[in-house]
Amino acid sequence: MAERPRVVCLCGSLRFLDLFGSERRRLTARGVIVLAPEAIGEELTPATREALGELHLRRIDLADEVRVVSDGGYVGAATRREIAYAREKHKVISFVEPDVGRAGSAHGHWNAGSPDPASRS
């Protein structure tokens, strides 16, 4: 029986939808199962925002790795909470922008300590 493919959950601000799409395609082409948040196309009420946040934590639960999608080093409060949750669950954390993971960002500090998930076989 073949080994189960890695499962990577993308985290980050949905303002970077194009980056999410390109990272999803790149990882999928390398045989990685990708989980990611989706824009739902409607105004978010506080209750809906909370429910979607909980749904995303369940994606993290399913993942082997969390990969943070950012641009210009931006990592917002919700993404920082997701990173903290992933750390609590002992998930591997990697970053699309390696410098964000190595040095932290203006919004928080953490150490990715992980190579690109697609480079593993």
Coordinates of C-alpha atoms in Angstrom, one line a residue:
M1 CA 0.0 0.0 0.0
A2 CA 1.3 3.5 -0.9
E3 CA 2.3 5.9 1.9
R4 CA -0.3 8.6 2.7
P5 CA 0.5 11.9 1.0
R6 CA 1.4 14.8 3.3
V7 CA -1.4 17.1 4.3
V8 CA -0.6 20.8 4.4
C9 CA -3.0 23.5 5.7
L10 CA -2.4 26.9 4.3
C11 CA -2.9 29.8 6.7
G12 CA -2.8 33.6 6.2
S13 CA -4.8 36.6 5.3
L14 CA -7.4 36.0 2.5
R15 CA -6.2 39.4 1.1
F16 CA -3.6 37.2 -0.5
L17 CA -6.0 35.0 -2.5
D18 CA -3.8 34.9 -5.5
L19 CA -0.8 33.6 -3.4
F20 CA -3.1 31.0 -1.8
G21 CA -4.0 29.8 -5.3
S22 CA -0.5 29.6 -6.6
E23 CA 0.8 27.8 -3.4
R24 CA -2.2 25.4 -3.6
R25 CA -1.4 24.5 -7.2
R26 CA 2.4 24.2 -6.5
L27 CA 1.9 21.8 -3.6
T28 CA -0.8 19.8 -5.3
A29 CA 1.5 19.3 -8.4
R30 CA 4.0 17.8 -5.9
G31 CA 1.5 15.3 -4.5
V32 CA 0.6 17.2 -1.3
I33 CA -3.0 17.3 -0.1
V34 CA -3.8 21.0 0.5
L35 CA -6.4 22.4 3.0
A36 CA -7.0 26.1 2.9
P37 CA -9.6 28.7 4.0
E38 CA -12.1 29.9 1.4
A39 CA -13.7 33.3 0.8
I40 CA -17.4 32.7 1.2
G41 CA -18.4 35.8 -0.8
E42 CA -20.7 37.4 1.8
E43 CA -20.4 39.9 4.6
L44 CA -19.0 38.2 7.7
T45 CA -20.9 38.7 10.9
P46 CA -19.0 38.2 14.1
A47 CA -20.8 34.8 14.6
T48 CA -19.9 33.7 11.0
R49 CA -16.3 34.9 11.4
E50 CA -16.0 32.9 14.7
A51 CA -17.5 29.7 13.1
L52 CA -15.1 30.0 10.1
G53 CA -12.2 30.4 12.5
E54 CA -13.2 27.2 14.3
L55 CA -13.6 25.4 11.0
H56 CA -10.0 26.4 10.1
L57 CA -8.7 25.1 13.4
R58 CA -10.2 21.7 12.4
R59 CA -8.3 21.9 9.1
I60 CA -5.1 22.4 11.2
D61 CA -6.0 19.4 13.2
L62 CA -6.2 17.3 10.1
A63 CA -2.9 18.6 8.7
D64 CA 0.7 17.3 9.1
E65 CA 2.0 20.8 8.5
V66 CA 0.8 24.4 8.5
R67 CA 2.2 26.7 5.8
V68 CA 1.9 30.4 6.3
V69 CA 1.1 32.4 3.2
S70 CA 2.1 36.1 3.4
D71 CA 3.3 39.0 1.4
G72 CA 5.8 41.6 2.6
G73 CA 6.0 39.9 6.0
Y74 CA 2.4 40.6 6.9
V75 CA 1.0 38.1 9.4
G76 CA -2.2 39.3 11.1
A77 CA -3.7 38.5 14.5
A78 CA -5.9 35.6 13.3
T79 CA -2.9 34.0 11.5
R80 CA -0.8 34.4 14.6
R81 CA -3.5 32.6 16.6
E82 CA -3.5 29.8 14.1
I83 CA 0.3 29.5 14.3
A84 CA 0.1 29.4 18.1
Y85 CA -2.6 26.7 17.8
A86 CA -0.5 24.7 15.4
R87 CA 2.5 24.9 17.8
E88 CA 0.3 23.6 20.7
K89 CA -0.7 20.7 18.5
H90 CA 3.0 20.0 17.6
K91 CA 2.5 20.7 13.9
V92 CA 5.3 21.4 11.6
I93 CA 5.2 25.1 10.6
S94 CA 6.7 26.5 7.4
F95 CA 6.4 29.8 5.6
V96 CA 6.1 30.9 2.0
E97 CA 8.3 33.8 2.8
P98 CA 11.3 32.1 4.6
D99 CA 12.5 35.3 6.3
V100 CA 9.1 35.6 8.1
G101 CA 9.7 32.2 9.7
R102 CA 13.4 32.7 10.5
A103 CA 13.2 36.2 11.9
G104 CA 9.5 36.6 12.8
S105 CA 7.7 39.6 11.5
A106 CA 6.7 43.0 12.8
H107 CA 3.6 41.2 14.2
G108 CA 5.1 38.3 16.0
H109 CA 8.1 36.0 16.3
W110 CA 8.4 32.3 15.7
N111 CA 10.8 29.8 14.3
A112 CA 9.6 27.7 11.5
G113 CA 12.4 25.2 11.7
S114 CA 11.0 23.4 8.7
P115 CA 12.0 23.0 5.0
D116 CA 9.5 23.4 2.2
P117 CA 7.0 20.5 2.5
A118 CA 7.2 19.9 -1.2
S119 CA 10.9 19.1 -1.0
R120 CA 10.2 16.0 1.1
S121 CA 9.7 12.6 -0.5

